[in-house]
Amino acid sequence: MAKPLSSLPAHHSVAIIGAGIAGLACGQVLASNGASVTLFDKARGPGGRMSSKRRPSATLDLGAQAFSVRDADFQRAVDEWLTAGCLAAWPTCTYQASSRGWQAHDDGQKRYTGAPRMSALTRHMADSLTAMPNAELHTGTPIVALEHSPNGWRLLAADETRHGPYDQIVISAPPPQAHPLVKPWDDALAAACLTQEQRACWAGWAIFDGPLPAIPGVDPQWQMARLADPLLNLTLNIVSRNQTKPGRNAQPEGVSLLAQLDWSEAHLEQSADAVAQQLLSAFKRILPSSAELPPLVEIGAQRWRYAQPSTRCEHDYLYSANGLALCGDSFRDGRVEDAWLSGHRLGEALIGRSVQ
Ligand SMILES: Cc1cc2nc3c(=O)[nH]c(=O)nc-3n(C[C@H](O)[C@H](O)[C@H](O)COP(=O)(O)OP(=O)(O)OC[C@H]3O[C@@H](n4cnc5c(N)ncnc54)[C@H](O)[C@@H]3O)c2cc1C
């Protein structure tokens, strides 16, 4: 960080690389305050690690499952999303599975999930943003390089199209993906990207032709279980049942099977098919030995190479005086709320409302 951030004059143009919740939150603040905002994402839609997988019979959340709220600004945003109907409270029936069996578990924290799928929240944010005349979103557009000239910044997309010029660039991609973009232009930001190491996570899923078998002493409507005891299962971390999420009760039984991070990294280069089978076997091991799973309709797995930061950064966002800035969950603690706060606070800093 070369010097304190100077605020953007009104009507300046900002390109945001990454339309996950951090990039969308940043864009919302900037566009609401008169900046011209263009978001780019390499994926087919917005959402990043809050995206959901749509299959013919069911929708499954394969990134964030649910999130909690600690910050008052984030609570205000959550209240708006609840009113808009794209968010609902979930889960309310949770368990811990350990070698001592399944125990009901409530840590007292209220959690929320997108309704009727996690990506409904980021879709709502993207739609609200692009409804403004001064904001647009380009999906399916990987940005491969930045170029700088006296007119400002240009973005080079993978299809060799150039976008711009822009006065300011915000990169909300995870730091390993931001690194090649900033490296030619800013040593301090590039070095910061390298220190933000990321953990990987495999997220499996399975859709069944019938309900899961009953587990003695466990509410048949259980929604999420966390594996509390590594002795019981070194593979699996969290199981969540997608059809128990708000707005999805018409879909068949569909579980998301999130792997332990150590296991994910040890099996990172395996095929998705092989990983999906191993996660399903791990799931069977936490059920009573007499329990039989219903017939399988479909199974799969998604590899998240950059699932969560391994260390916490002391800043909410980073910037340089030459018009480059970084935000995202890595600049806080790796959760949905952290990502939103990082993007929102960078937006506020860029319009001169606050500086960290
Ligand atoms: C398996 C898993 C489970 C999780 N569970 C929880 C949970 O239960 N609760 C919780 O609070 N958090 C959870 N998280 C974390 C949460 O999902 C993240 O903190 C949050 O979604 C990060 O948002 P972001 O905007 O910072 O980054 P992202 O969502 O990763 O957005 C970055 C975007 O940048 C795009 N991008 C990258 N490079 C380029 C490029 N060169 N050009 C264009 N676009 C690019 C990507 O496509 C992506 O859309 C989980 C994450 C994972 C992976």
Short mmCIF file of C-alpha atoms and ligand atoms in Angstrom, two decimals:
data_model
loop_
_atom_site.label_atom_id
_atom_site.label_comp_id
_atom_site.label_asym_id
_atom_site.label_seq_id
_atom_site.Cartn_x
_atom_site.Cartn_y
_atom_site.Cartn_z
CA MET A 1 0.00 0.00 0.00
CA ALA A 2 1.82 3.08 -1.22
CA LYS A 3 -0.24 5.84 0.36
CA PRO A 4 -3.73 6.47 1.72
CA LEU A 5 -6.49 5.77 -0.73
CA SER A 6 -7.77 8.86 -2.48
CA SER A 7 -11.48 8.80 -3.17
CA LEU A 8 -12.83 8.34 -6.68
CA PRO A 9 -14.29 11.45 -8.28
CA ALA A 10 -17.96 10.97 -9.20
CA HIS A 11 -18.66 9.29 -12.58
CA HIS A 12 -15.31 7.58 -12.64
CA SER A 13 -15.22 4.14 -14.15
CA VAL A 14 -14.36 0.99 -12.22
CA ALA A 15 -13.81 -2.53 -13.52
CA ILE A 16 -14.36 -5.32 -10.98
CA ILE A 17 -12.84 -8.72 -11.76
CA GLY A 18 -14.87 -11.38 -9.94
CA ALA A 19 -18.64 -11.35 -9.37
CA GLY A 20 -18.70 -13.35 -6.14
CA ILE A 21 -20.32 -11.70 -3.14
CA ALA A 22 -17.25 -9.47 -2.48
CA GLY A 23 -17.15 -8.04 -6.01
CA LEU A 24 -20.93 -7.59 -6.06
CA ALA A 25 -20.92 -5.82 -2.66
CA CYS A 26 -18.15 -3.48 -3.83
CA GLY A 27 -19.98 -2.78 -7.09
CA GLN A 28 -23.20 -2.02 -5.22
CA VAL A 29 -21.57 0.72 -3.13
CA LEU A 30 -19.73 2.22 -6.11
CA ALA A 31 -22.66 2.20 -8.54
CA SER A 32 -25.05 3.61 -5.91
CA ASN A 33 -22.64 6.49 -5.53
CA GLY A 34 -22.42 7.41 -9.19
CA ALA A 35 -19.40 5.45 -10.42
CA SER A 36 -19.70 3.58 -13.69
CA VAL A 37 -19.16 -0.09 -12.76
CA THR A 38 -18.39 -3.06 -15.03
CA LEU A 39 -18.06 -6.51 -13.48
CA PHE A 40 -16.33 -9.45 -15.18
CA ASP A 41 -16.50 -13.09 -14.16
CA LYS A 42 -14.98 -16.08 -15.84
CA ALA A 43 -17.85 -18.35 -14.78
CA ARG A 44 -21.19 -18.71 -16.59
CA GLY A 45 -22.98 -16.78 -13.84
CA PRO A 46 -22.23 -14.67 -10.78
CA GLY A 47 -21.80 -16.21 -7.31
CA GLY A 48 -18.29 -17.72 -7.17
CA ARG A 49 -18.05 -19.96 -4.12
CA MET A 50 -21.75 -19.34 -3.38
CA SER A 51 -22.84 -20.98 -6.61
CA SER A 52 -25.23 -23.93 -6.80
CA LYS A 53 -25.28 -26.95 -9.10
CA ARG A 54 -28.48 -27.49 -11.01
CA ARG A 55 -29.31 -31.07 -12.04
CA PRO A 56 -32.53 -32.20 -13.77
CA SER A 57 -34.14 -33.37 -10.50
CA ALA A 58 -32.44 -31.23 -7.84
CA THR A 59 -30.30 -28.20 -7.03
CA LEU A 60 -27.30 -28.66 -4.75
CA ASP A 61 -25.19 -26.07 -2.95
CA LEU A 62 -21.57 -27.13 -3.38
CA GLY A 63 -19.79 -24.10 -1.87
CA ALA A 64 -21.05 -22.16 1.15
CA GLN A 65 -23.91 -24.03 2.82
CA ALA A 66 -25.10 -21.38 5.28
CA PHE A 67 -23.65 -18.31 6.97
CA SER A 68 -23.87 -16.42 10.22
CA VAL A 69 -23.90 -12.68 10.94
CA ARG A 70 -21.77 -10.75 13.43
CA ASP A 71 -21.43 -7.25 11.93
CA ALA A 72 -24.22 -4.63 12.08
CA ASP A 73 -23.70 -3.46 8.47
CA PHE A 74 -23.92 -7.05 7.23
CA GLN A 75 -27.03 -7.62 9.38
CA ARG A 76 -28.71 -4.67 7.58
CA ALA A 77 -27.92 -6.26 4.22
CA VAL A 78 -29.20 -9.65 5.46
CA ASP A 79 -32.45 -8.03 6.62
CA GLU A 80 -32.94 -6.56 3.14
CA TRP A 81 -32.33 -9.96 1.51
CA LEU A 82 -34.77 -11.63 3.91
CA THR A 83 -37.40 -9.05 2.91
CA ALA A 84 -36.61 -9.60 -0.79
CA GLY A 85 -37.15 -13.36 -0.24
CA CYS A 86 -33.77 -14.53 -1.58
CA LEU A 87 -32.54 -15.57 1.89
CA ALA A 88 -34.05 -17.65 4.70
CA ALA A 89 -33.00 -19.02 8.09
CA TRP A 90 -31.39 -22.49 7.83
CA PRO A 91 -30.31 -24.88 9.36
CA THR A 92 -32.28 -25.31 12.56
CA CYS A 93 -31.82 -29.06 13.08
CA THR A 94 -28.12 -29.91 13.22
CA TYR A 95 -26.06 -32.80 14.56
CA GLN A 96 -22.50 -33.73 15.38
CA ALA A 97 -21.48 -37.24 14.41
CA SER A 98 -18.63 -38.74 16.40
CA SER A 99 -17.47 -42.18 17.55
CA ARG A 100 -19.96 -41.74 20.42
CA GLY A 101 -22.84 -41.57 17.91
CA TRP A 102 -24.99 -38.68 16.64
CA GLN A 103 -25.70 -35.81 19.05
CA ALA A 104 -28.02 -32.85 18.46
CA HIS A 105 -25.84 -29.75 18.25
CA ASP A 106 -26.82 -26.09 18.54
CA ASP A 107 -24.06 -23.49 18.92
CA GLY A 108 -26.67 -20.73 19.42
CA GLN A 109 -25.76 -18.93 16.16
CA LYS A 110 -28.54 -18.10 13.72
CA ARG A 111 -27.59 -19.07 10.16
CA TYR A 112 -29.02 -18.25 6.74
CA THR A 113 -28.99 -19.77 3.29
CA GLY A 114 -30.05 -18.55 -0.15
CA ALA A 115 -33.65 -19.38 -1.11
CA PRO A 116 -34.40 -21.43 -3.10
CA ARG A 117 -30.66 -22.05 -3.59
CA MET A 118 -27.51 -20.35 -2.29
CA SER A 119 -26.88 -18.68 -5.65
CA ALA A 120 -30.29 -16.92 -5.43
CA LEU A 121 -28.65 -14.39 -3.12
CA THR A 122 -25.80 -13.48 -5.46
CA ARG A 123 -28.22 -13.55 -8.41
CA HIS A 124 -30.42 -11.05 -6.55
CA MET A 125 -27.39 -8.83 -5.88
CA ALA A 126 -26.31 -9.03 -9.53
CA ASP A 127 -29.84 -8.24 -10.79
CA SER A 128 -30.18 -5.23 -8.43
CA LEU A 129 -26.80 -3.95 -9.57
CA THR A 130 -27.35 -4.34 -13.29
CA ALA A 131 -30.80 -2.74 -12.99
CA MET A 132 -28.86 0.51 -12.45
CA PRO A 133 -28.05 2.34 -15.71
CA ASN A 134 -24.39 2.75 -14.70
CA ALA A 135 -23.59 -0.94 -14.00
CA GLU A 136 -23.07 -4.00 -16.20
CA LEU A 137 -21.92 -7.59 -15.75
CA HIS A 138 -20.01 -9.71 -18.27
CA THR A 139 -20.04 -13.40 -17.37
CA GLY A 140 -18.06 -16.10 -19.17
CA THR A 141 -15.23 -13.58 -19.48
CA PRO A 142 -11.92 -14.66 -17.94
CA ILE A 143 -9.56 -11.69 -17.62
CA VAL A 144 -6.00 -12.75 -18.39
CA ALA A 145 -4.01 -9.49 -18.18
CA LEU A 146 -4.16 -5.82 -17.24
CA GLU A 147 -2.70 -3.07 -19.40
CA HIS A 148 -1.99 0.49 -18.35
CA SER A 149 -1.77 3.62 -20.49
CA PRO A 150 -2.14 7.37 -19.90
CA ASN A 151 -5.89 6.90 -20.57
CA GLY A 152 -6.28 4.40 -17.74
CA TRP A 153 -6.51 0.63 -17.28
CA ARG A 154 -7.60 -1.87 -19.91
CA LEU A 155 -8.52 -5.51 -19.35
CA LEU A 156 -7.49 -8.23 -21.75
CA ALA A 157 -10.00 -11.10 -21.83
CA ALA A 158 -9.14 -14.70 -22.76
CA ASP A 159 -10.81 -14.24 -26.18
CA GLU A 160 -8.33 -11.33 -26.79
CA THR A 161 -11.05 -8.67 -26.49
CA ARG A 162 -9.86 -5.51 -24.74
CA HIS A 163 -12.22 -3.75 -22.29
CA GLY A 164 -11.80 -0.21 -20.98
CA PRO A 165 -10.26 2.18 -20.27
CA TYR A 166 -11.14 2.34 -16.56
CA ASP A 167 -9.91 4.67 -13.81
CA GLN A 168 -9.86 1.96 -11.15
CA ILE A 169 -9.51 -1.83 -11.11
CA VAL A 170 -10.85 -3.97 -8.25
CA ILE A 171 -9.87 -7.64 -8.18
CA SER A 172 -12.01 -9.86 -5.97
CA ALA A 173 -10.68 -13.18 -7.29
CA PRO A 174 -8.86 -15.35 -4.71
CA PRO A 175 -5.23 -14.12 -4.29
CA PRO A 176 -3.58 -16.93 -6.33
CA GLN A 177 -5.83 -15.89 -9.26
CA ALA A 178 -5.28 -12.17 -8.64
CA HIS A 179 -1.48 -12.61 -8.51
CA PRO A 180 -0.72 -12.95 -12.26
CA LEU A 181 -2.90 -9.89 -12.97
CA VAL A 182 -1.18 -7.51 -10.52
CA LYS A 183 2.38 -8.90 -10.74
CA PRO A 184 3.50 -6.79 -13.74
CA TRP A 185 2.15 -3.62 -12.11
CA ASP A 186 2.56 -3.66 -8.37
CA ASP A 187 5.23 -5.49 -6.36
CA ALA A 188 3.54 -4.89 -2.97
CA LEU A 189 0.13 -6.23 -4.07
CA ALA A 190 1.77 -9.17 -5.84
CA ALA A 191 3.74 -10.04 -2.70
CA ALA A 192 0.58 -9.78 -0.60
CA CYS A 193 -1.20 -12.22 -2.95
CA LEU A 194 1.59 -14.75 -2.46
CA THR A 195 1.31 -14.61 1.35
CA GLN A 196 -2.46 -15.33 1.25
CA GLU A 197 -2.24 -19.10 0.97
CA GLN A 198 -5.44 -21.00 0.25
CA ARG A 199 -6.78 -24.38 1.36
CA ALA A 200 -8.51 -26.67 -1.16
CA CYS A 201 -11.78 -28.52 -0.64
CA TRP A 202 -13.60 -31.29 -2.51
CA ALA A 203 -17.40 -30.98 -2.43
CA GLY A 204 -19.24 -34.16 -3.38
CA TRP A 205 -22.94 -34.60 -4.00
CA ALA A 206 -25.39 -37.46 -4.36
CA ILE A 207 -29.07 -37.56 -5.35
CA PHE A 208 -31.13 -40.54 -4.18
CA ASP A 209 -34.38 -42.11 -5.31
CA GLY A 210 -35.91 -42.10 -1.82
CA PRO A 211 -35.28 -40.75 1.68
CA LEU A 212 -32.18 -41.56 3.74
CA PRO A 213 -32.56 -44.42 6.25
CA ALA A 214 -33.59 -43.52 9.79
CA ILE A 215 -30.81 -43.10 12.35
CA PRO A 216 -31.85 -44.19 15.87
CA GLY A 217 -32.26 -41.19 18.21
CA VAL A 218 -31.88 -38.68 15.35
CA ASP A 219 -34.69 -36.40 14.12
CA PRO A 220 -35.65 -37.76 10.64
CA GLN A 221 -35.76 -34.11 9.48
CA TRP A 222 -32.06 -33.51 10.31
CA GLN A 223 -30.60 -30.87 8.02
CA MET A 224 -26.85 -30.78 8.52
CA ALA A 225 -24.26 -32.90 10.34
CA ARG A 226 -20.67 -32.03 11.14
CA LEU A 227 -18.10 -34.77 11.68
CA ALA A 228 -16.73 -33.94 15.09
CA ASP A 229 -14.35 -36.80 15.51
CA PRO A 230 -11.54 -37.44 13.02
CA LEU A 231 -11.19 -40.97 14.41
CA LEU A 232 -14.62 -41.74 13.01
CA ASN A 233 -13.99 -40.29 9.58
CA LEU A 234 -10.85 -38.72 8.12
CA THR A 235 -12.56 -37.96 4.83
CA LEU A 236 -15.80 -36.13 5.47
CA ASN A 237 -16.33 -32.81 7.26
CA ILE A 238 -19.96 -31.76 6.64
CA VAL A 239 -23.09 -33.42 5.25
CA SER A 240 -26.02 -31.22 4.36
CA ARG A 241 -29.39 -32.24 2.97
CA ASN A 242 -30.40 -29.90 0.15
CA GLN A 243 -34.10 -30.77 0.10
CA THR A 244 -34.40 -29.52 3.71
CA LYS A 245 -33.40 -26.02 2.54
CA PRO A 246 -36.12 -23.36 2.14
CA GLY A 247 -38.02 -23.69 -1.15
CA ARG A 248 -36.60 -27.12 -2.07
CA ASN A 249 -38.95 -29.56 -0.35
CA ALA A 250 -40.30 -30.83 -3.70
CA GLN A 251 -36.90 -32.13 -4.78
CA PRO A 252 -35.61 -35.64 -4.00
CA GLU A 253 -33.08 -36.46 -1.28
CA GLY A 254 -29.82 -34.76 -2.28
CA VAL A 255 -26.80 -34.51 -0.01
CA SER A 256 -23.76 -32.25 -0.27
CA LEU A 257 -20.67 -34.03 1.10
CA LEU A 258 -17.91 -31.56 1.99
CA ALA A 259 -14.54 -33.21 2.55
CA GLN A 260 -12.00 -32.45 5.26
CA LEU A 261 -9.41 -29.94 3.97
CA ASP A 262 -6.40 -32.23 4.71
CA TRP A 263 -8.09 -35.09 2.86
CA SER A 264 -9.03 -32.77 -0.02
CA GLU A 265 -5.45 -31.64 -0.46
CA ALA A 266 -4.11 -35.20 -0.30
CA HIS A 267 -6.59 -36.21 -3.05
CA LEU A 268 -6.62 -32.95 -5.02
CA GLU A 269 -5.55 -34.38 -8.38
CA GLN A 270 -7.83 -37.42 -8.31
CA SER A 271 -10.74 -37.54 -10.75
CA ALA A 272 -14.09 -36.12 -9.65
CA ASP A 273 -15.67 -39.58 -10.16
CA ALA A 274 -13.17 -41.29 -7.85
CA VAL A 275 -13.55 -38.59 -5.20
CA ALA A 276 -17.36 -38.75 -5.37
CA GLN A 277 -17.28 -42.51 -4.70
CA GLN A 278 -14.91 -42.06 -1.74
CA LEU A 279 -17.07 -39.32 -0.21
CA LEU A 280 -20.17 -41.51 -0.60
CA SER A 281 -18.36 -44.41 1.13
CA ALA A 282 -17.32 -42.03 3.92
CA PHE A 283 -20.95 -40.96 4.29
CA LYS A 284 -22.05 -44.62 4.58
CA ARG A 285 -19.53 -45.10 7.41
CA ILE A 286 -21.25 -42.52 9.61
CA LEU A 287 -24.62 -44.27 9.25
CA PRO A 288 -25.58 -47.28 11.39
CA SER A 289 -24.10 -50.47 9.89
CA SER A 290 -27.62 -51.85 9.34
CA ALA A 291 -28.73 -48.75 7.37
CA GLU A 292 -29.14 -49.10 3.61
CA LEU A 293 -28.94 -46.08 1.34
CA PRO A 294 -31.77 -45.70 -1.21
CA PRO A 295 -30.92 -46.25 -4.91
CA LEU A 296 -28.55 -43.63 -6.27
CA VAL A 297 -29.81 -41.36 -9.08
CA GLU A 298 -26.66 -39.32 -9.68
CA ILE A 299 -23.35 -38.58 -7.98
CA GLY A 300 -20.50 -36.13 -8.59
CA ALA A 301 -17.87 -33.89 -7.02
CA GLN A 302 -16.49 -30.40 -7.50
CA ARG A 303 -12.90 -29.44 -6.75
CA TRP A 304 -12.41 -26.02 -5.11
CA ARG A 305 -8.71 -25.31 -5.48
CA TYR A 306 -9.04 -22.04 -3.55
CA ALA A 307 -11.77 -22.81 -1.02
CA GLN A 308 -10.66 -20.78 1.99
CA PRO A 309 -7.65 -18.80 3.20
CA SER A 310 -5.26 -20.57 5.56
CA THR A 311 -4.37 -17.37 7.42
CA ARG A 312 -6.19 -14.18 8.22
CA CYS A 313 -5.00 -10.90 6.65
CA GLU A 314 -4.83 -7.89 8.97
CA HIS A 315 -6.53 -5.61 6.39
CA ASP A 316 -10.09 -5.74 5.03
CA TYR A 317 -8.78 -5.00 1.53
CA LEU A 318 -5.55 -3.84 -0.15
CA TYR A 319 -4.96 -1.08 -2.65
CA SER A 320 -2.20 0.83 -4.36
CA ALA A 321 -1.99 4.44 -5.44
CA ASN A 322 -1.91 3.45 -9.12
CA GLY A 323 -5.59 2.45 -9.19
CA LEU A 324 -5.42 -1.24 -8.30
CA ALA A 325 -7.28 -2.74 -5.34
CA LEU A 326 -7.89 -6.24 -3.98
CA CYS A 327 -10.79 -7.53 -1.91
CA GLY A 328 -12.45 -10.84 -1.05
CA ASP A 329 -12.89 -13.22 1.85
CA SER A 330 -9.11 -13.82 2.06
CA PHE A 331 -8.64 -10.33 3.43
CA ARG A 332 -10.67 -11.29 6.49
CA ASP A 333 -11.55 -14.74 7.77
CA GLY A 334 -12.75 -16.78 4.80
CA ARG A 335 -16.52 -16.68 5.30
CA VAL A 336 -19.45 -15.20 3.37
CA GLU A 337 -19.74 -12.32 5.82
CA ASP A 338 -16.01 -11.61 5.50
CA ALA A 339 -16.25 -11.49 1.72
CA TRP A 340 -19.22 -9.11 1.80
CA LEU A 341 -17.54 -6.84 4.38
CA SER A 342 -14.28 -6.76 2.42
CA GLY A 343 -16.02 -5.71 -0.81
CA HIS A 344 -18.42 -3.32 0.91
CA ARG A 345 -15.67 -1.58 2.88
CA LEU A 346 -13.40 -1.27 -0.16
CA GLY A 347 -16.32 0.34 -2.01
CA GLU A 348 -16.83 2.79 0.86
CA ALA A 349 -13.12 3.61 0.91
CA LEU A 350 -13.10 4.23 -2.84
CA ILE A 351 -15.93 6.75 -2.54
CA GLY A 352 -14.10 8.37 0.37
CA ARG A 353 -16.57 7.38 3.08
CA SER A 354 -14.09 5.43 5.20
CA VAL A 355 -10.51 4.24 5.06
CA GLN A 356 -9.15 1.27 7.03
C1 LIG B 1 -16.84 -25.90 -0.07
C2 LIG B 1 -17.01 -24.55 0.58
C3 LIG B 1 -17.83 -24.44 1.69
C4 LIG B 1 -18.00 -23.18 2.31
N1 LIG B 1 -18.84 -23.09 3.38
C5 LIG B 1 -19.07 -21.88 3.94
C6 LIG B 1 -20.04 -21.74 4.96
O1 LIG B 1 -20.72 -22.71 5.32
N2 LIG B 1 -20.21 -20.50 5.51
C7 LIG B 1 -19.49 -19.40 5.10
O2 LIG B 1 -19.70 -18.30 5.62
N3 LIG B 1 -18.58 -19.51 4.09
C8 LIG B 1 -18.36 -20.72 3.51
N4 LIG B 1 -17.48 -20.83 2.48
C9 LIG B 1 -16.71 -19.64 2.08
C10 LIG B 1 -17.52 -18.68 1.19
O3 LIG B 1 -18.09 -19.40 0.13
C11 LIG B 1 -16.56 -17.61 0.68
O4 LIG B 1 -16.00 -16.93 1.80
C12 LIG B 1 -17.22 -16.53 -0.21
O5 LIG B 1 -18.17 -17.08 -1.10
C13 LIG B 1 -16.09 -15.84 -0.99
O6 LIG B 1 -16.63 -14.81 -1.81
P1 LIG B 1 -15.64 -13.91 -2.69
O7 LIG B 1 -16.48 -12.98 -3.46
O8 LIG B 1 -14.56 -13.36 -1.80
O9 LIG B 1 -14.88 -14.94 -3.65
P2 LIG B 1 -15.47 -15.89 -4.80
O10 LIG B 1 -16.85 -16.30 -4.47
O11 LIG B 1 -14.45 -16.96 -5.01
O12 LIG B 1 -15.55 -14.93 -6.08
C14 LIG B 1 -14.44 -14.68 -6.89
C15 LIG B 1 -14.89 -14.70 -8.34
O13 LIG B 1 -13.78 -14.34 -9.17
C16 LIG B 1 -13.93 -15.02 -10.39
N5 LIG B 1 -12.61 -14.99 -11.06
C17 LIG B 1 -11.45 -15.53 -10.61
N6 LIG B 1 -10.45 -15.25 -11.49
C18 LIG B 1 -11.01 -14.53 -12.51
C19 LIG B 1 -10.49 -13.98 -13.72
N7 LIG B 1 -9.19 -14.08 -14.05
N8 LIG B 1 -11.34 -13.33 -14.54
C20 LIG B 1 -12.68 -13.20 -14.23
N9 LIG B 1 -13.21 -13.74 -13.09
C21 LIG B 1 -12.38 -14.37 -12.24
C22 LIG B 1 -14.42 -16.40 -9.98
O14 LIG B 1 -15.08 -17.05 -11.05
C23 LIG B 1 -15.37 -16.05 -8.82
O15 LIG B 1 -16.71 -15.96 -9.26
C24 LIG B 1 -17.31 -22.04 1.82
C25 LIG B 1 -16.49 -22.17 0.69
C26 LIG B 1 -16.34 -23.40 0.07
C27 LIG B 1 -15.49 -23.52 -1.16
#
